[in-house]
Coordinates of C-alpha atoms in Angstrom, one line a residue:
Chain A
X1 CA 7.7 16.7 26.8
X2 CA 6.9 15.8 23.2
X3 CA 7.4 18.3 20.5
X4 CA 5.4 17.6 17.3
X5 CA 6.9 19.6 14.6
X6 CA 5.6 20.3 11.2
X7 CA 7.9 22.2 8.8
X8 CA 6.2 23.3 5.5
X9 CA 7.1 25.4 2.4
X10 CA 8.3 25.3 -1.1
X11 CA 10.6 22.5 -2.4
X12 CA 14.1 24.2 -2.6
X13 CA 13.7 26.1 0.6
X14 CA 15.5 23.5 2.6
X15 CA 12.5 22.2 4.6
X16 CA 13.6 18.8 4.8
X17 CA 17.2 19.9 5.8
X18 CA 15.8 22.1 8.5
X19 CA 14.1 19.1 9.8
X20 CA 17.3 17.1 9.7
X21 CA 19.3 19.6 11.6
X22 CA 16.5 19.4 14.4
X23 CA 16.7 15.6 14.2
X24 CA 20.4 15.4 14.5
X25 CA 20.6 17.9 17.4
X26 CA 18.0 15.7 19.2
X27 CA 20.2 12.6 18.5
X28 CA 23.2 14.4 19.8
X29 CA 21.2 15.3 22.8
X30 CA 20.2 11.8 23.3
X31 CA 16.5 12.3 22.8
X32 CA 14.0 9.9 21.3
X33 CA 12.9 11.3 17.7
X34 CA 11.6 10.5 14.3
X35 CA 11.8 12.5 11.1
X36 CA 9.3 11.7 8.2
X37 CA 9.6 13.5 5.0
X38 CA 6.7 14.1 2.5
X39 CA 7.9 12.0 -0.6
X40 CA 6.7 11.6 -4.1
X41 CA 6.6 13.6 -7.2
X42 CA 8.2 16.6 -5.5
X43 CA 10.0 19.4 -7.3
X44 CA 11.8 22.6 -6.8
X45 CA 8.8 25.1 -6.4
X46 CA 6.2 22.5 -5.5
X47 CA 5.3 22.0 -1.8
X48 CA 7.4 20.0 0.7
X49 CA 6.8 19.2 4.3
X50 CA 8.5 17.4 7.1
X51 CA 7.5 15.9 10.3
X52 CA 9.8 15.8 13.2
X53 CA 9.0 14.5 16.7
X54 CA 11.4 15.0 19.4
X55 CA 10.5 13.5 22.9
X56 CA 11.8 12.3 26.1
X57 CA 9.7 9.1 25.7
X58 CA 9.8 6.5 22.7
X59 CA 7.9 8.0 19.6
X60 CA 4.7 6.5 18.8
X61 CA 3.3 7.4 15.3
X62 CA 5.9 9.4 13.3
X63 CA 3.2 11.2 11.6
X64 CA 2.4 14.8 12.8
X65 CA -1.5 15.6 12.1
X66 CA -1.7 18.2 15.1
X67 CA 1.8 20.0 15.5
X68 CA 2.4 22.0 18.6
X69 CA 5.3 23.6 16.8
X70 CA 4.4 24.8 13.1
X71 CA 6.9 26.2 11.0
X72 CA 5.4 27.7 7.6
X73 CA 7.6 29.3 5.0
X74 CA 4.9 30.0 2.3
X75 CA 1.2 30.8 2.2
X76 CA -0.2 27.6 1.0
X77 CA 1.4 25.9 4.0
X78 CA -0.1 28.4 6.4
X79 CA -3.4 28.2 4.8
X80 CA -3.1 24.3 5.0
X81 CA -1.9 23.8 8.4
X82 CA -3.1 26.7 10.5
X83 CA -6.2 24.9 11.6
X84 CA -4.4 21.7 12.3
X85 CA -2.1 23.1 14.9
X86 CA -2.8 22.2 18.5
X87 CA -4.4 24.7 20.9
X88 CA -1.5 26.7 22.4
X89 CA 1.0 25.8 19.7
X90 CA 3.7 28.0 18.5
X91 CA 3.6 28.9 15.1
X92 CA 6.6 30.4 13.1
X93 CA 5.8 32.4 10.0
X94 CA 8.4 33.8 7.5
X95 CA 6.8 37.1 7.2
X96 CA 8.7 37.9 4.0
X97 CA 6.8 35.4 2.0
X98 CA 3.8 35.3 3.9
X99 CA 1.9 38.7 4.3
X100 CA -1.3 37.8 6.1
X101 CA -1.4 37.2 9.9
X102 CA -2.3 34.0 11.6
X103 CA -6.1 34.2 12.3
X104 CA -6.3 31.8 15.2
X105 CA -6.1 33.4 18.7
X106 CA -5.4 30.3 20.8
X107 CA -1.7 30.0 19.5
X108 CA 1.5 31.8 19.9
X109 CA 2.8 33.3 16.7
X110 CA 6.2 34.4 15.7
X111 CA 6.7 36.4 12.6
X112 CA 10.4 36.5 11.3
X113 CA 11.3 38.0 7.9
X114 CA 13.7 35.1 7.5
X115 CA 13.9 35.4 3.7
X116 CA 14.7 39.1 3.8
X117 CA 17.2 38.6 6.6
X118 CA 18.9 35.9 4.6
X119 CA 19.1 38.1 1.4
X120 CA 20.5 41.1 3.4
X121 CA 23.0 38.8 5.0
X122 CA 24.2 37.5 1.5
X123 CA 23.0 34.1 2.4
X124 CA 19.7 33.8 0.4
X125 CA 19.4 30.1 0.7
X126 CA 19.6 29.9 4.5
X127 CA 16.1 31.5 5.5
X128 CA 15.4 28.0 6.7
X129 CA 18.3 28.1 9.3
X130 CA 17.4 31.7 10.4
X131 CA 13.7 30.6 11.1
X132 CA 15.0 27.4 12.7
X133 CA 17.2 29.5 15.2
X134 CA 14.1 31.5 16.3
X135 CA 12.3 28.1 16.8
X136 CA 15.2 26.9 19.0
X137 CA 15.0 30.0 21.1
X138 CA 11.3 30.1 21.6
X139 CA 10.5 26.3 22.0
X140 CA 13.7 25.0 23.6
X141 CA 13.0 21.7 21.7
X142 CA 16.8 21.5 21.4
X143 CA 19.3 23.7 22.9
X144 CA 21.4 26.2 20.9
X145 CA 24.7 25.1 22.6
X146 CA 26.4 22.3 20.6
X147 CA 24.7 23.1 17.4
X148 CA 27.9 22.8 15.5
X149 CA 28.1 19.2 16.4
X150 CA 24.7 18.4 14.9
X151 CA 25.6 20.4 11.7
X152 CA 28.8 18.4 11.3
X153 CA 26.5 15.4 11.1
X154 CA 24.1 16.7 8.6
X155 CA 26.4 18.5 6.2
X156 CA 28.5 16.3 4.2
X157 CA 32.1 16.3 4.4
X158 CA 32.2 17.7 0.8
X159 CA 30.4 20.8 2.0
X160 CA 32.0 21.1 5.4
X161 CA 33.1 24.6 4.5
X162 CA 29.2 25.7 4.8
X163 CA 28.9 24.6 8.6
X164 CA 30.0 28.1 9.7
X165 CA 27.6 29.9 7.5
X166 CA 24.9 27.7 8.7
X167 CA 25.7 28.2 12.1
X168 CA 25.8 32.0 11.6
X169 CA 22.2 32.0 10.1
X170 CA 20.9 29.9 13.1
X171 CA 22.4 32.4 15.5
X172 CA 20.9 35.4 13.4
X173 CA 17.4 33.9 14.0
X174 CA 18.2 32.9 17.6
X175 CA 19.0 36.5 18.4
X176 CA 16.1 38.0 16.4
X177 CA 13.7 39.9 18.6
Chain B
X1 CA 30.2 -0.4 21.3
X2 CA 29.1 1.8 18.4
X3 CA 26.7 4.6 18.8
X4 CA 23.4 5.3 17.4
X5 CA 23.2 7.0 14.0
X6 CA 20.3 8.5 12.2
X7 CA 19.3 6.8 9.1
X8 CA 16.2 6.3 6.9
X9 CA 14.7 2.9 7.1
X10 CA 15.6 2.0 3.5
X11 CA 19.2 2.7 4.4
X12 CA 19.3 0.8 7.5
X13 CA 18.1 -2.3 5.7
X14 CA 21.1 -2.0 3.4
X15 CA 23.7 -1.5 6.1
X16 CA 22.2 -4.2 8.2
X17 CA 22.4 -6.5 5.1
X18 CA 26.1 -5.7 4.4
X19 CA 26.8 -6.3 8.0
X20 CA 25.0 -9.6 8.0
X21 CA 27.4 -10.6 5.2
X22 CA 25.3 -10.0 2.0
X23 CA 27.7 -9.0 -0.8
X24 CA 25.1 -9.6 -3.7
X25 CA 22.3 -7.2 -4.3
X26 CA 20.0 -7.3 -7.6
X27 CA 17.4 -4.8 -8.1
X28 CA 15.5 -2.4 -10.2
X29 CA 14.6 1.1 -9.0
X30 CA 11.1 2.0 -7.7
X31 CA 9.7 4.5 -5.2
X32 CA 9.7 4.2 -2.2
X33 CA 12.5 1.9 -1.9
X34 CA 15.0 3.6 -4.0
X35 CA 17.5 4.7 -1.1
X36 CA 18.1 1.1 -0.5
X37 CA 19.4 0.4 -4.0
X38 CA 21.4 3.6 -4.0
X39 CA 22.9 2.8 -0.7
X40 CA 24.0 -0.6 -2.2
X41 CA 25.3 1.0 -5.3
X42 CA 27.6 3.0 -3.3
X43 CA 28.8 0.7 -0.7
X44 CA 29.2 -2.6 -2.6
X45 CA 32.0 -1.8 -4.9
X46 CA 33.9 -0.5 -2.1
X47 CA 33.7 -3.8 0.0
X48 CA 34.2 -6.3 -2.9
X49 CA 30.4 -6.8 -3.2
X50 CA 28.3 -6.9 -6.3
X51 CA 25.5 -4.3 -6.9
X52 CA 23.7 -5.0 -10.2
X53 CA 20.8 -2.9 -11.6
X54 CA 19.2 -5.5 -13.7
X55 CA 17.1 -4.8 -16.9
X56 CA 13.9 -5.7 -15.1
X57 CA 12.5 -7.1 -11.8
X58 CA 12.3 -10.5 -13.4
X59 CA 15.9 -10.5 -14.4
X60 CA 16.8 -9.4 -10.7
X61 CA 15.0 -12.2 -9.0
X62 CA 16.5 -14.7 -11.1
X63 CA 19.9 -13.4 -10.4
X64 CA 19.1 -13.9 -6.7
X65 CA 18.0 -17.5 -7.6
X66 CA 21.6 -18.0 -9.1
X67 CA 23.5 -16.6 -6.2
X68 CA 21.2 -18.2 -3.6
X69 CA 22.2 -21.6 -5.2
X70 CA 25.8 -21.1 -4.4
X71 CA 25.0 -20.6 -0.7
X72 CA 25.8 -17.0 -0.4
X73 CA 23.8 -14.5 1.3
X74 CA 21.8 -12.5 -1.5
X75 CA 19.0 -10.1 -1.6
X76 CA 16.6 -8.1 -3.9
X77 CA 14.3 -5.2 -2.9
X78 CA 11.4 -3.6 -4.6
X79 CA 8.0 -2.0 -3.9
X80 CA 4.8 -3.6 -4.6
X81 CA 4.3 -3.6 -8.5
X82 CA 7.9 -4.8 -8.7
X83 CA 7.4 -7.5 -6.1
X84 CA 4.5 -8.8 -8.3
X85 CA 6.8 -9.1 -11.2
X86 CA 9.2 -11.2 -9.0
X87 CA 6.7 -13.7 -7.9
X88 CA 7.6 -16.4 -10.5
X89 CA 11.4 -16.2 -9.4
X90 CA 10.3 -16.3 -5.8
X91 CA 8.3 -19.4 -6.3
X92 CA 11.2 -21.0 -8.1
X93 CA 13.5 -20.3 -5.1
X94 CA 10.9 -21.8 -2.8
X95 CA 10.6 -24.8 -4.9
X96 CA 14.4 -25.1 -5.0
X97 CA 14.6 -24.7 -1.1
X98 CA 17.1 -21.9 -1.4
X99 CA 17.7 -19.1 1.2
X100 CA 17.3 -15.4 -0.1
X101 CA 15.9 -12.1 1.2
X102 CA 13.3 -10.1 -0.6
X103 CA 12.4 -6.7 0.6
X104 CA 9.1 -5.1 -0.2
X105 CA 8.6 -1.4 0.8
X106 CA 5.0 -1.5 0.1
X107 CA 3.1 1.4 -1.7
X108 CA -0.6 1.6 -2.7
X109 CA -2.1 -0.6 -5.2
X110 CA -3.6 -2.3 -7.2
X111 CA -1.8 -1.9 -10.6
X112 CA 0.7 0.7 -10.6
X113 CA -1.2 2.3 -7.7
X114 CA 0.5 5.2 -6.1
X115 CA 3.7 5.8 -4.3
X116 CA 2.4 6.3 -0.6
X117 CA 2.6 3.8 2.0
X118 CA 0.3 0.8 2.1
X119 CA 0.0 -2.7 3.6
X120 CA -2.1 -4.2 0.8
X121 CA 0.5 -6.9 -0.1
X122 CA -0.2 -8.8 3.0
X123 CA -2.0 -11.6 1.1
X124 CA 0.6 -11.8 -1.3
X125 CA 3.4 -12.0 1.2
X126 CA 1.8 -14.3 3.7
X127 CA 0.0 -16.7 1.6
X128 CA 2.6 -17.6 -1.0
X129 CA 2.4 -15.0 -3.7
X130 CA 3.4 -17.0 -6.6
X131 CA 2.2 -20.3 -7.9
X132 CA 2.3 -23.6 -6.0
X133 CA 2.3 -24.5 -2.4
X134 CA 4.9 -22.5 -0.4
X135 CA 5.4 -19.9 2.2
X136 CA 7.9 -17.1 2.9
X137 CA 8.9 -16.3 6.4
X138 CA 7.4 -12.8 6.5
X139 CA 8.9 -10.2 9.1
X140 CA 7.1 -6.7 9.5
X141 CA 9.4 -4.0 11.0
X142 CA 7.7 -1.1 12.8
X143 CA 10.8 1.1 13.4
X144 CA 14.1 1.9 11.8
X145 CA 15.7 0.0 14.4
X146 CA 13.7 -3.1 13.3
X147 CA 14.3 -2.5 9.8
X148 CA 17.9 -3.1 10.7
X149 CA 17.5 -5.9 13.2
X150 CA 14.9 -7.7 11.3
X151 CA 17.0 -7.7 8.1
X152 CA 19.7 -9.6 9.9
X153 CA 17.1 -11.8 11.4
X154 CA 15.7 -12.7 7.8
X155 CA 19.1 -13.7 6.6
X156 CA 19.6 -16.0 9.7
X157 CA 16.2 -17.6 9.3
X158 CA 16.6 -18.1 5.6
X159 CA 19.8 -20.0 6.0
X160 CA 18.3 -22.0 9.0
X161 CA 15.4 -23.2 7.1
X162 CA 16.7 -23.0 3.7
X163 CA 13.8 -20.8 2.3
X164 CA 13.3 -17.4 1.0
X165 CA 12.2 -14.8 3.6
X166 CA 10.6 -11.4 3.2
X167 CA 10.8 -8.2 5.0
X168 CA 7.4 -6.5 4.5
X169 CA 7.9 -2.7 5.3
X170 CA 6.0 0.2 3.8
X171 CA 6.7 3.6 2.4
X172 CA 6.7 5.3 5.9
X173 CA 9.0 2.9 7.3
X174 CA 11.3 3.1 4.4
X175 CA 11.4 7.0 4.2
X176 CA 11.4 7.9 7.8
X177 CA 14.7 8.5 9.9
X178 CA 15.1 7.4 13.4
X179 CA 18.1 6.7 15.6
X180 CA 19.4 3.2 15.0
X181 CA 22.1 1.2 16.7
X182 CA 23.3 -1.0 13.7
X183 CA 23.7 -4.6 14.4
X184 CA 27.2 -6.4 14.7
X185 CA 28.8 -7.9 11.8
X186 CA 27.6 -11.5 11.1
X187 CA 27.6 -14.1 8.4
X188 CA 26.4 -17.6 7.5
X189 CA 26.7 -19.9 10.5
X190 CA 25.0 -23.2 9.2
X191 CA 26.6 -25.8 6.9
X192 CA 25.4 -25.7 3.2
X193 CA 26.4 -28.9 1.7
X194 CA 23.8 -28.5 -0.9
X195 CA 25.3 -25.3 -2.4
X196 CA 26.7 -25.4 -5.9
X197 CA 30.3 -24.4 -5.2
X198 CA 32.2 -26.7 -7.6
X199 CA 32.8 -30.5 -7.2
X200 CA 36.5 -30.0 -7.4
X201 CA 36.3 -33.5 -8.8
X202 CA 35.8 -34.6 -5.0
X203 CA 32.3 -35.2 -4.6
X204 CA 28.9 -35.8 -6.5
X205 CA 27.3 -33.0 -8.3
X206 CA 24.8 -30.9 -6.4
X207 CA 21.6 -30.3 -8.2
X208 CA 19.4 -27.1 -7.6
X209 CA 16.1 -27.6 -9.3
X210 CA 12.2 -27.1 -8.9
X211 CA 11.2 -29.5 -11.7
X212 CA 9.9 -32.8 -10.8
X213 CA 8.0 -34.6 -13.5
X214 CA 7.2 -37.5 -11.3
X215 CA 4.1 -36.5 -9.2
X216 CA 5.1 -38.9 -6.5
X217 CA 8.4 -37.1 -6.2
X218 CA 6.9 -33.7 -6.4
X219 CA 4.4 -34.5 -3.8
X220 CA 7.0 -35.5 -1.4
X221 CA 8.9 -32.3 -1.7
X222 CA 5.5 -30.6 -1.0
X223 CA 5.1 -32.8 2.2
X224 CA 8.7 -32.3 3.3
X225 CA 8.3 -28.6 3.1
X226 CA 5.2 -28.4 4.9
X227 CA 6.7 -30.4 7.7
X228 CA 9.5 -27.8 7.8
X229 CA 6.8 -25.2 7.9
X230 CA 5.1 -26.7 10.9
X231 CA 8.4 -26.5 12.8
X232 CA 8.7 -22.9 11.9
X233 CA 5.1 -22.2 13.0
X234 CA 6.0 -23.7 16.4
X235 CA 9.6 -22.1 16.9
X236 CA 9.7 -18.8 15.0
X237 CA 6.6 -16.6 16.0
X238 CA 7.4 -13.3 17.0
X239 CA 5.1 -10.6 18.5
X240 CA 5.0 -7.6 20.8
X241 CA 2.4 -7.1 23.4
X242 CA 1.6 -3.6 24.9
X243 CA -0.9 -3.3 27.8
X244 CA -2.5 -6.7 26.9
X245 CA -2.5 -8.2 30.5
X246 CA -6.0 -6.9 31.4
X247 CA -7.2 -5.6 27.9
X248 CA -10.7 -5.9 27.0
X249 CA -10.1 -4.6 23.5
X250 CA -7.3 -5.9 21.6
X251 CA -5.8 -3.9 18.8
X252 CA -3.9 -5.9 16.3
X253 CA -1.6 -4.0 13.9
X254 CA 1.9 -4.3 12.4
X255 CA 4.3 -1.9 11.0
X256 CA 3.3 1.8 10.7
X257 CA -0.3 0.9 11.6
X258 CA 1.0 -0.4 15.0
X259 CA 2.9 3.0 15.7
X260 CA -0.4 4.7 15.0
X261 CA -2.5 2.3 17.1
X262 CA 0.0 2.6 20.1
X263 CA -1.0 6.3 20.3
X264 CA -4.6 5.3 20.3
X265 CA -4.2 2.6 22.9
X266 CA -2.3 5.1 25.2
X267 CA -5.3 7.7 24.7
X268 CA -8.0 5.0 25.2
X269 CA -6.3 4.0 28.6
X270 CA -6.3 7.6 29.7
X271 CA -10.1 7.7 29.0
X272 CA -10.5 4.7 31.1
X273 CA -10.9 2.0 28.3
X274 CA -8.8 -1.0 28.7
X275 CA -7.3 -1.4 25.4
X276 CA -4.2 -3.2 24.3
X277 CA -2.0 -3.8 21.4
X278 CA -0.9 -7.0 19.9
X279 CA 1.7 -6.4 17.2
X280 CA 2.7 -9.4 14.9
X281 CA 6.4 -9.2 14.0
X282 CA 6.3 -12.4 12.1
X283 CA 3.3 -12.3 9.7
X284 CA 3.9 -15.7 8.6
X285 CA 4.0 -17.6 10.9
X286 CA 1.2 -15.5 12.3
X287 CA 0.9 -15.2 16.1
X288 CA -2.2 -17.2 16.1
X289 CA -1.8 -18.6 19.6
X290 CA -1.3 -15.2 21.1
X291 CA -4.6 -14.1 19.3
X292 CA -6.3 -17.1 20.5
X293 CA -5.3 -16.3 24.2
X294 CA -6.4 -12.8 23.7
X295 CA -9.7 -13.8 22.6
X296 CA -10.1 -15.6 26.0
X297 CA -10.1 -12.4 28.0
X298 CA -11.0 -9.7 25.3
X299 CA -14.4 -8.6 24.2
X300 CA -13.3 -7.7 20.7
X301 CA -10.5 -7.1 18.4
X302 CA -9.7 -4.1 16.1
X303 CA -7.6 -4.9 13.1
X304 CA -5.9 -1.8 11.9
X305 CA -4.6 -1.9 8.3
X306 CA -3.5 0.1 5.6
X307 CA -5.6 -2.1 3.3
X308 CA -9.1 -3.1 2.7
X309 CA -8.7 -5.8 5.4
X310 CA -6.5 -8.6 4.9
X311 CA -4.8 -9.6 8.2
X312 CA -8.4 -9.5 9.6
X313 CA -9.0 -12.9 8.2
X314 CA -6.1 -14.4 10.1
X315 CA -7.4 -12.8 13.3
X316 CA -10.8 -14.2 12.7
X317 CA -9.4 -17.7 12.0
X318 CA -7.2 -17.5 15.1
X319 CA -9.7 -16.2 17.4
X320 CA -12.1 -19.0 16.2
X321 CA -14.9 -16.3 16.1
X322 CA -15.0 -16.2 19.9
X323 CA -15.4 -12.3 19.8
X324 CA -16.0 -9.8 16.9
X325 CA -13.2 -8.2 14.7
X326 CA -13.8 -4.8 13.6
X327 CA -11.7 -3.3 10.8
X328 CA -10.1 0.1 11.1
X329 CA -8.5 1.0 7.8
X330 CA -7.5 3.3 5.2
X331 CA -6.3 2.4 1.8
X332 CA -4.3 3.5 -1.4
X333 CA -1.6 5.4 0.4
X334 CA -3.6 6.8 3.1
X335 CA -2.8 6.1 6.9
X336 CA -5.4 5.8 9.6
X337 CA -5.1 8.5 12.3
X338 CA -4.9 7.7 15.9
X339 CA -8.3 9.4 16.3
X340 CA -9.9 6.8 13.8
X341 CA -8.2 3.9 15.8
X342 CA -9.6 5.4 19.1
X343 CA -13.0 5.7 17.7
X344 CA -12.9 2.1 16.6
X345 CA -11.7 1.0 20.0
X346 CA -14.6 2.9 21.6
X347 CA -17.1 1.4 19.3
X348 CA -16.2 -2.0 20.1
X349 CA -15.7 -1.3 23.7
X350 CA -19.4 -0.1 23.8
X351 CA -18.6 2.7 26.1
X352 CA -19.6 5.2 23.5
X353 CA -22.5 6.8 25.1

């Protein structure tokens, strides 16, 4: 199985970080993977996206043109990538920030009010982890078990105190129905 | 045995260089290779090495020239416009027969261009780049693992042949993260009796120089150097073949273009087209023999490049025009899609009814 994941949103939402968490979890699980960020004159509030491929086989091109897992955290990203998603793709939408519905009917869509859930829980910067929890639940691209090991690798030692709250956010998304 | 870690290509180069015994890095920041310099800035002071951000690229390459003359492993890195600035110094290093590593994480050009990935410095890298007759050994990684492995290889080859080497990557390779098994620690293994290490009043002075005012002498240095080059062309060619045994269409691509092309070759095979991939790892020396061999059983080549078509000239030369070579390209920071490569494969395969 090859998961071609595209995560997109505003700069500052932790788009690249969410991709990194997936990549490190894939690494811990011994999978083949690549992580490719959009780079350039990016800034907080601008657009950011990140391509992650996790596979049982060696990764060819690291570029995701036609995701089978699409995670969008703002409207411009949904507008831009909705058409690109593969037929049968799973699309994850932050329904707090995106009020419209996905128009395509040949994909599976999951609406999660991640930003609102994060605000309500007092962790306003962790909407990315909440939506990631849902992604892990619905796609099985990596397993939820052992998430802490991956977080330990991504979160720098200086910020180790944030591992628990990240884990909690992922769990909240994972349990969201 | 150490375990795999997740690293950006730029960081993998830096760590591999340190493990290869490089303790001197001189550079000037430029996107998309900045993580390399940043990594060096962080690590070098902790291991007794020297990280120096020079006042310009020209200063940086001349600092490399200086340290190289002492026989120590030394490197610089930049991206396309910065590497253009370094060309004078690179020519001097080649003219003085010194080992050094220059990394180019290419971006779109010409001019200041853009900051997205490109392969349009192929000519500059493989044909000399600066003034005078010379070559660099040029290695082209196509994974983060190779960013690390080929960095170590570059240092080894530079020492072995006493000449500058270049690692030619691109913005994608520099920015992407993949699992990487970092190479073991290594270091200089060859004698360097020519190095400027101080005579201690016990030997004659060594002289490192690229100025020869007597044309007879200068000619001899050129002849000698090209004799060395012919040995390298014979012994150091590296390439990878994928599905080439029975291929009718040979896709030639390096770096990120090879990654994209591999997807296209897999898809072509699914559709019953006998396509294969020939991936040069050394761009100089170019795998001419492998291309020539492919020309005997293939009916066409597709050169996939992030440029207006530069490597295609080497493919045409090597294949001696035995079969057509089609260019499949994007430029200016754009990357061909696997679909575009597949369309080119179908086009030359002639099965496009």
